[in-house]
PDB file of C-alpha atoms and ligand atoms in Angstrom:
ATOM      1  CA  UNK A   1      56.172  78.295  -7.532  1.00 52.00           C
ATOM      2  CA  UNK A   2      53.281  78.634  -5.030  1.00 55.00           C
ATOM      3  CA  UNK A   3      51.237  77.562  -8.000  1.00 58.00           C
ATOM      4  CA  UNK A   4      53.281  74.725  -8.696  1.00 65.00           C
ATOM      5  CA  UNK A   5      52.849  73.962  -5.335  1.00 70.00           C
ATOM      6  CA  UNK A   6      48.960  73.925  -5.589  1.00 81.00           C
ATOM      7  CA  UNK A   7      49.394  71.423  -8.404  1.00 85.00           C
ATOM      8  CA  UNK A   8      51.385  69.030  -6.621  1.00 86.00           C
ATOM      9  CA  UNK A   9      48.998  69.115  -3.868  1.00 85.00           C
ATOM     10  CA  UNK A  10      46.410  68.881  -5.830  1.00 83.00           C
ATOM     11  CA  UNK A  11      47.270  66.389  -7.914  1.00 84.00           C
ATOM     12  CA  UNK A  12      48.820  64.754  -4.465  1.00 86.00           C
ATOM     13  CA  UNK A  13      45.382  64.767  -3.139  1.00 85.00           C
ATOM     14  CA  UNK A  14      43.342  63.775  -6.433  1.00 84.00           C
ATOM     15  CA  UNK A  15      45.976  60.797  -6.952  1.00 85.00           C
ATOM     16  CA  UNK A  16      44.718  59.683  -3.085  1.00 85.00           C
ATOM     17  CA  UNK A  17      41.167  60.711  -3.703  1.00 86.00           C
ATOM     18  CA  UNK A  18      41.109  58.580  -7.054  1.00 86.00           C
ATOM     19  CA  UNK A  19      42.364  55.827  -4.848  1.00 88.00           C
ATOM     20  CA  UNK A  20      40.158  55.745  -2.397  1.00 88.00           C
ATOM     21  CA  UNK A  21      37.310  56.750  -4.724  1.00 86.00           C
ATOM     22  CA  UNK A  22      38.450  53.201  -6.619  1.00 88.00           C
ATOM     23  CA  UNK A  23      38.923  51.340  -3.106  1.00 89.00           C
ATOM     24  CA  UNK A  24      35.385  51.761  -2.126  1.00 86.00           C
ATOM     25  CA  UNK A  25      33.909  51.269  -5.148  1.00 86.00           C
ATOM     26  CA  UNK A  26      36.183  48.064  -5.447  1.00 87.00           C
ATOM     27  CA  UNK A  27      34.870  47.454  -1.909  1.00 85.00           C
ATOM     28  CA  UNK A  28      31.089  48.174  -2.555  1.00 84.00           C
ATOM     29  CA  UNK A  29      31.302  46.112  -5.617  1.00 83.00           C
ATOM     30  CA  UNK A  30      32.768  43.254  -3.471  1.00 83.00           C
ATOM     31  CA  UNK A  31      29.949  43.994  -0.987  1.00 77.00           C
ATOM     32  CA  UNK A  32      27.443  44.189  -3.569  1.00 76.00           C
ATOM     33  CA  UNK A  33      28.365  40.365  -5.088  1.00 78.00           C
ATOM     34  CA  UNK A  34      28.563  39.631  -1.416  1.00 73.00           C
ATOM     35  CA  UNK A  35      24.942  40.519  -0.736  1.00 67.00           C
ATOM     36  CA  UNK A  36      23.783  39.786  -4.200  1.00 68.00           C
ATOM     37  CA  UNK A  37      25.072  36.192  -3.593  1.00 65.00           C
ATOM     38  CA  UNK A  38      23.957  35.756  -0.325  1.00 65.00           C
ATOM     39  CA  UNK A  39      20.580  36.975  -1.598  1.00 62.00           C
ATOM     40  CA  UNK A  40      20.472  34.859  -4.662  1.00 64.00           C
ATOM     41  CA  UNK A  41      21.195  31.732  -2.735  1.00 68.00           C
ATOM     42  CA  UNK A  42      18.227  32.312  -0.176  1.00 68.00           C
ATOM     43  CA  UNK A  43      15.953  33.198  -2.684  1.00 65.00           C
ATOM     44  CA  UNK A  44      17.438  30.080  -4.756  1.00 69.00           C
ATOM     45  CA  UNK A  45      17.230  28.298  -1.069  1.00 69.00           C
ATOM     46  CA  UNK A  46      13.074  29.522  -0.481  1.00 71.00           C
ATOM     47  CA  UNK A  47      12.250  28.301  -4.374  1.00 70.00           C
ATOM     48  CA  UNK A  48      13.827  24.821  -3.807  1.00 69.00           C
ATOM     49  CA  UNK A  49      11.983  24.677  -0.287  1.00 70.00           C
ATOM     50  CA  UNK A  50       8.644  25.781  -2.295  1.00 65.00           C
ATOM     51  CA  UNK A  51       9.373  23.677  -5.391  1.00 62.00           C
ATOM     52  CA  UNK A  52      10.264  20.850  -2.905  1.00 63.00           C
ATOM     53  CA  UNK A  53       7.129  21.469  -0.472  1.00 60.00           C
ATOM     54  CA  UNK A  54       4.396  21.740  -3.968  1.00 60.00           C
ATOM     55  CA  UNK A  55       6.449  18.605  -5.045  1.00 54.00           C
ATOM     56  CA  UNK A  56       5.585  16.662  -2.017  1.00 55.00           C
ATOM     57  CA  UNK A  57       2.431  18.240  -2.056  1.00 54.00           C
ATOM     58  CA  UNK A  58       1.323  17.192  -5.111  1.00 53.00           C
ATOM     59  CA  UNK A  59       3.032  13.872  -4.702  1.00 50.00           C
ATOM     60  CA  UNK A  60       1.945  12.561  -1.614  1.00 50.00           C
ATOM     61  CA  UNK A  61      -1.412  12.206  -1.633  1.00 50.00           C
ATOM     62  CA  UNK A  62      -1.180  10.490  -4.900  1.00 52.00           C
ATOM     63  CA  UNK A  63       1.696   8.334  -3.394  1.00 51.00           C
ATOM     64  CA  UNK A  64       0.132   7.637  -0.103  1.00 49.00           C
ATOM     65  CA  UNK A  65      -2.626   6.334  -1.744  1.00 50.00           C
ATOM     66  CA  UNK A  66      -1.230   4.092  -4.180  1.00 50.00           C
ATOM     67  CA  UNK A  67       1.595   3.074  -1.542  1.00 52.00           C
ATOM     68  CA  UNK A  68      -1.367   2.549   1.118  1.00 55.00           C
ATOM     69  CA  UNK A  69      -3.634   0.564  -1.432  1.00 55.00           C
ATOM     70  CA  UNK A  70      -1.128  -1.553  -2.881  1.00 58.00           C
ATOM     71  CA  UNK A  71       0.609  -2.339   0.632  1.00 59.00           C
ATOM     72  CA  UNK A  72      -3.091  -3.136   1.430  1.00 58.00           C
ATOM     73  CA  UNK A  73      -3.939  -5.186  -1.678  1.00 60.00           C
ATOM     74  CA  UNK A  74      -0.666  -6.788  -0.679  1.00 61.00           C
ATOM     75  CA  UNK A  75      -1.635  -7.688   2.762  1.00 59.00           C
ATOM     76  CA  UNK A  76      -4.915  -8.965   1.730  1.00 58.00           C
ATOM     77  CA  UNK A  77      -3.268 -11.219  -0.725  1.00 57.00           C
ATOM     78  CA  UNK A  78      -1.036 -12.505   1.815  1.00 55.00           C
ATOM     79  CA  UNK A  79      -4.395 -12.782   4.294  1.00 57.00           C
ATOM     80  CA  UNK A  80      -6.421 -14.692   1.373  1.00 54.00           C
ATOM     81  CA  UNK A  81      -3.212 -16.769   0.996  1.00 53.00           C
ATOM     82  CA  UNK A  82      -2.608 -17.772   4.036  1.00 54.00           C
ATOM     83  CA  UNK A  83      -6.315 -18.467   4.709  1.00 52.00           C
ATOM     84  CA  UNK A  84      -6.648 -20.824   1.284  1.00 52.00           C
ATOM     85  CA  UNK A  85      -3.818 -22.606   3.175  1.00 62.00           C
ATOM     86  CA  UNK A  86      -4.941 -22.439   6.689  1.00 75.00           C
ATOM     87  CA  UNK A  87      -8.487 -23.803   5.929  1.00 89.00           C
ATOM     88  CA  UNK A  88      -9.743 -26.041   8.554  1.00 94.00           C
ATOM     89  CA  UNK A  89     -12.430 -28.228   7.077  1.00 96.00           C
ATOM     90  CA  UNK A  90     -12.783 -29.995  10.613  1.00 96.00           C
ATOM     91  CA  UNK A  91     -13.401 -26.477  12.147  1.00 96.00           C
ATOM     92  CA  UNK A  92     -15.683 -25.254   9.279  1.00 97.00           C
ATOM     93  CA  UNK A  93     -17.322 -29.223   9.576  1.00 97.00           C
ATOM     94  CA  UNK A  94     -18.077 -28.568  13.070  1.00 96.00           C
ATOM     95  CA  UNK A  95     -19.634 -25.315  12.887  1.00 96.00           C
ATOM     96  CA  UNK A  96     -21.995 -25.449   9.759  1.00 96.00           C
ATOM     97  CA  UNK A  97     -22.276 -29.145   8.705  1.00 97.00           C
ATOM     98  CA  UNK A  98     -22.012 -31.265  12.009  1.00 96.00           C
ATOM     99  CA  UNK A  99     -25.746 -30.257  13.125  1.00 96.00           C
ATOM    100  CA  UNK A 100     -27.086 -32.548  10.269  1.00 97.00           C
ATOM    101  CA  UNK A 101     -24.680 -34.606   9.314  1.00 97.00           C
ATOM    102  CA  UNK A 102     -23.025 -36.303  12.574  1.00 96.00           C
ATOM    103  CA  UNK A 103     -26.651 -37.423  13.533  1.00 95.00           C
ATOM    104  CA  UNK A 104     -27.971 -37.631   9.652  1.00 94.00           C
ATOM    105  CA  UNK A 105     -30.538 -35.478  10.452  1.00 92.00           C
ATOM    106  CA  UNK A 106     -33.363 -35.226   7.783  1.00 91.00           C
ATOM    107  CA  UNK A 107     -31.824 -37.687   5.455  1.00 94.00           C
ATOM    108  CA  UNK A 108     -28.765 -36.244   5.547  1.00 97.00           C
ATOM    109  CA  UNK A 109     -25.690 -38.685   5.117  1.00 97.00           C
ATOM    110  CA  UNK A 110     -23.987 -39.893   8.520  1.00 97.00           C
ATOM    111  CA  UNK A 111     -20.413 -38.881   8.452  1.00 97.00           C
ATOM    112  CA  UNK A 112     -18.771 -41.951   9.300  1.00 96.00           C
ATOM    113  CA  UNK A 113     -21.236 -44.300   7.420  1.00 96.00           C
ATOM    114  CA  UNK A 114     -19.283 -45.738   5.031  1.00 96.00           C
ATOM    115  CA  UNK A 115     -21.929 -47.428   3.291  1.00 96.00           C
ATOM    116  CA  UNK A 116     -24.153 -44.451   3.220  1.00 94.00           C
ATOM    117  CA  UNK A 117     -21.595 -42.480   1.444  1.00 97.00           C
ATOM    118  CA  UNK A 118     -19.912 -44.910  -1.009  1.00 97.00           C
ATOM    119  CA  UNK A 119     -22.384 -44.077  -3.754  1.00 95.00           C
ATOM    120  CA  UNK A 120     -21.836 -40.201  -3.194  1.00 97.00           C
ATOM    121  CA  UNK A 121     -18.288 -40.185  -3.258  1.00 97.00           C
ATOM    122  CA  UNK A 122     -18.660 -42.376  -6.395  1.00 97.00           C
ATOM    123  CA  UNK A 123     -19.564 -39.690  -8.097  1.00 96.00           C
ATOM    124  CA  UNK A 124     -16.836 -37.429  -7.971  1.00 96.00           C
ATOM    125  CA  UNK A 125     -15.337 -34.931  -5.497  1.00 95.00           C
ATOM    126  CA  UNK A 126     -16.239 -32.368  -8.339  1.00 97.00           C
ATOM    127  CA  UNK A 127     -20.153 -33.354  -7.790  1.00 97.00           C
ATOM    128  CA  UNK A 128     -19.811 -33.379  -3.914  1.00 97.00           C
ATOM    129  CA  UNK A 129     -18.771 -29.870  -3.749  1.00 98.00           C
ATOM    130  CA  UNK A 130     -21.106 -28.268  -6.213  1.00 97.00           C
ATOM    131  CA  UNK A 131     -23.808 -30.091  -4.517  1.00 98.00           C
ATOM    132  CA  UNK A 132     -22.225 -28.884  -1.209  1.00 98.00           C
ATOM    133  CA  UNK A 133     -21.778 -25.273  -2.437  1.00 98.00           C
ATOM    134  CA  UNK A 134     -24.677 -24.717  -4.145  1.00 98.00           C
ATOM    135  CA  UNK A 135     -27.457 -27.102  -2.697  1.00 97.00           C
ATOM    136  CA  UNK A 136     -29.424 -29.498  -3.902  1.00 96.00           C
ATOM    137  CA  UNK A 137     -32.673 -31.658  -2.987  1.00 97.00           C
ATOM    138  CA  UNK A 138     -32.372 -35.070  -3.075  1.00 94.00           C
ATOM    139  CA  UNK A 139     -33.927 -38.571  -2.540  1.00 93.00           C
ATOM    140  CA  UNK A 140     -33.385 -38.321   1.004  1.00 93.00           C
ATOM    141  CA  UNK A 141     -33.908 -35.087   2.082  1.00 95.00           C
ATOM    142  CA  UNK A 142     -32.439 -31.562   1.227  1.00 97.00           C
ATOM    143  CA  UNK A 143     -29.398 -30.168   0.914  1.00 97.00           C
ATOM    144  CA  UNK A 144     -29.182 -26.072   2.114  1.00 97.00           C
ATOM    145  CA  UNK A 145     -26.109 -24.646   0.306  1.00 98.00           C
ATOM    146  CA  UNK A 146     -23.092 -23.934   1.927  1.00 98.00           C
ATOM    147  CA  UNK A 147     -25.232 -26.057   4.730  1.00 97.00           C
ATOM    148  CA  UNK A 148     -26.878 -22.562   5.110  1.00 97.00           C
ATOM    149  CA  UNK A 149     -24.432 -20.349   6.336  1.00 96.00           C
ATOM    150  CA  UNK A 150     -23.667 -18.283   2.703  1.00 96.00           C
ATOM    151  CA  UNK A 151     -20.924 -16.722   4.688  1.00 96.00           C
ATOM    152  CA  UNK A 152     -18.774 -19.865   4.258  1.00 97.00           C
ATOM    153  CA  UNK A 153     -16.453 -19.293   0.909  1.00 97.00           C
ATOM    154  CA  UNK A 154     -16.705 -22.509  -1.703  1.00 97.00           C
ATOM    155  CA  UNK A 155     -13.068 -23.126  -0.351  1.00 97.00           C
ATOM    156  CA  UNK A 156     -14.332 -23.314   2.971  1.00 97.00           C
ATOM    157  CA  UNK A 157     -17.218 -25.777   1.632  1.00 98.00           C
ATOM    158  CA  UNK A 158     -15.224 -27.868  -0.013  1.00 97.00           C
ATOM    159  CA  UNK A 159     -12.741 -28.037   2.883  1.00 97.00           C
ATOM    160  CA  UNK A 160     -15.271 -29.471   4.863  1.00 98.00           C
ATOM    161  CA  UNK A 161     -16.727 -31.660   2.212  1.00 97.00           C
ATOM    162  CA  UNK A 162     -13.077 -33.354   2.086  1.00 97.00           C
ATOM    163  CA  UNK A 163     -12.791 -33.576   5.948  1.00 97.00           C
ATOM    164  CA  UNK A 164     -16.499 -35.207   5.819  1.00 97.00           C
ATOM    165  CA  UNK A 165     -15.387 -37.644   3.032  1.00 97.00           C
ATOM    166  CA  UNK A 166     -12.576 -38.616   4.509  1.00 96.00           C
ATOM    167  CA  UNK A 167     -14.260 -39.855   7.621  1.00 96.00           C
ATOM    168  CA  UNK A 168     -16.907 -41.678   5.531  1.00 96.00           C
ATOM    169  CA  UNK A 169     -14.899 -44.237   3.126  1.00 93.00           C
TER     170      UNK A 169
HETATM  171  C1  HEC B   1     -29.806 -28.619   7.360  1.00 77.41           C
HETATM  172  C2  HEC B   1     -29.104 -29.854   7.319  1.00 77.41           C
HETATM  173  C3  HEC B   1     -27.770 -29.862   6.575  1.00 77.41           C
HETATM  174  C4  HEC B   1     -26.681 -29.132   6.823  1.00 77.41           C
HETATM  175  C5  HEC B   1     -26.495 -28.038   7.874  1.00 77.41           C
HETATM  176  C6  HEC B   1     -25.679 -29.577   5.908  1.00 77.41           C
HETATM  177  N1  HEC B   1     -26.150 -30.547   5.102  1.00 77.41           N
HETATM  178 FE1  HEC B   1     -25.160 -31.539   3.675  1.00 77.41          FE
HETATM  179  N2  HEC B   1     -26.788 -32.638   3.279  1.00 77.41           N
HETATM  180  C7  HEC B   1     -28.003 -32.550   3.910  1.00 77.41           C
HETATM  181  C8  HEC B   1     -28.906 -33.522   3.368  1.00 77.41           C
HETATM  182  C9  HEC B   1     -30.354 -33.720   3.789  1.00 77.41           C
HETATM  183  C10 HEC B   1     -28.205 -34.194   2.371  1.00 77.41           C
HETATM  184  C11 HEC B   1     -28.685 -35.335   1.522  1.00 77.41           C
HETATM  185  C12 HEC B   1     -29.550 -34.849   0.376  1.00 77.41           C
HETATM  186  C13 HEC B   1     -29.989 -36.043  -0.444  1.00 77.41           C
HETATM  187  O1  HEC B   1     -29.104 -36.743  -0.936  1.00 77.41           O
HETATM  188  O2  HEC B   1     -31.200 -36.205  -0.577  1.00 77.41           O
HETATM  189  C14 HEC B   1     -26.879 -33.634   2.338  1.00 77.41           C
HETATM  190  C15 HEC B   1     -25.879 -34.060   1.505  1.00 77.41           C
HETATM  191  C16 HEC B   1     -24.591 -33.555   1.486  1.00 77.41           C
HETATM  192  C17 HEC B   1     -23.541 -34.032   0.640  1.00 77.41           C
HETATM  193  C18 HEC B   1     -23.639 -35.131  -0.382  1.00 77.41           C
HETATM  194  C19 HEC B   1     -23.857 -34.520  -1.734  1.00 77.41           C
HETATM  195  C20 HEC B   1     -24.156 -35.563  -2.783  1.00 77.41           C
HETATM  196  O3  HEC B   1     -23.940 -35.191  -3.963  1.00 77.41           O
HETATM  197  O4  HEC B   1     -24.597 -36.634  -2.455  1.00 77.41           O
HETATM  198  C21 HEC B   1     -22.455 -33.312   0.922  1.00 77.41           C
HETATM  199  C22 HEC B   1     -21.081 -33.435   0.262  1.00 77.41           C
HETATM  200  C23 HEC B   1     -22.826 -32.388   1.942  1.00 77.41           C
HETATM  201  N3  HEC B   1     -24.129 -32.551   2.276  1.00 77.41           N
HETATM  202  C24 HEC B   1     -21.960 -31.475   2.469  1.00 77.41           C
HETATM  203  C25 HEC B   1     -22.325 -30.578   3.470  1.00 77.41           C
HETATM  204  C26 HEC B   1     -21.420 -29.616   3.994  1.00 77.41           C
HETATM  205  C27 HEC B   1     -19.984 -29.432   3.542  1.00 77.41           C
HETATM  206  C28 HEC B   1     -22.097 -28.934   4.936  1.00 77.41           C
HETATM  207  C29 HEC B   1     -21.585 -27.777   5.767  1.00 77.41           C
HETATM  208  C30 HEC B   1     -20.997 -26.680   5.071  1.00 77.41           C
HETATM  209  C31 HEC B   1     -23.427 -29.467   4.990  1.00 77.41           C
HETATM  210  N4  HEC B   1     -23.520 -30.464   4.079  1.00 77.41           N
HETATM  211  C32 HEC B   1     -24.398 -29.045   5.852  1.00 77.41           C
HETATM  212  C33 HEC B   1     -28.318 -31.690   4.924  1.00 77.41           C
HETATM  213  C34 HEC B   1     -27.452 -30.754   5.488  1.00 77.41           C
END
């Protein structure tokens, strides 16, 4: 009996042992997934970060540069643009063409004198500016091109040439 006892007990105590032996390791198991997915999402968190910051890394500079060269290629357009539209021949005149040709200094054609320009503009507008761009010596005197001031852009010659040839027929 006391035996029998003892086995009841035993098996009493085994039976709660067993299940609390299968509680915790239910329990560490769940704690284990816990951690283990907690763990796998911040490493999975740092390689994204990484993968993100060697992305941008190796993407930016490349970007930048194209981004920044076209946006400037863009603006220069837009700059040459506007300034093929916004040439003033009077200005451009006035500054680089006026010192010889208001007066008609050194054979240089009068602006304004019709007569002294009818001839020239019989020629062709296409003659005037090549002659205007690139110089030329003629009967009356010479020509400098680009009236000697090479910074002036053909546009800007023949800009001028029109405003000159419209004051002179
Ligand atoms: C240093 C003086 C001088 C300056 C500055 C000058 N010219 Fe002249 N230009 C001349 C002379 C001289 C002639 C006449 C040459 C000839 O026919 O013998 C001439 C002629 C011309 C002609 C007539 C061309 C032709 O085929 O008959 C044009 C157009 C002209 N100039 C445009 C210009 C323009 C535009 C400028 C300014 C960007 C300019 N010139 C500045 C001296 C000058």
């Amino acid at each position: 009996m006391a035996s029998g006892m003892n086995d009841q007990k035993f098996i009493k105590s085994f039976t709660i042992f067993l299940v609390l032996g299968v509680v915790l390791t239910l329990f560490l198991i769940y704690l284990g997934n816990l951690n283990a997915g907690t763990i796998t999402d911040r490493v999975r968190g740092e390689r994204n970060a990484m993968a993100e910051a060697a992305n941008s890394n190796a993407l930016q500079p490349v970007g930048q540069i194209n981004v920044a060269s076209e946006g400037a290629e863009q603006a220069e357009t837009v700059q040459v643009a506007a300034a093929a539209t916004a040439i003033d021949g009077a200005g451009v005149y006035q500054s680089a063409c006026m010192a010889c040709h208001a007066a008609g200094v050194a054979g240089a054609p009068r602006v304004g004198d019709i007569a002294g320009w009818a001839d020239r503009i019989a020629q062709g507008g296409d003659t005037l500016y090549t002659n205007a761009i690139q110089g030329f010596q003629g009967e009356a005197g010479m020509m400098p091109a680009k009236g000697g001031n090479m910074a002036l852009s053909d546009g800007e010659v023949k800009a001028a040439v029109d405003h000159m040839v419209a004051l002179s027929q």
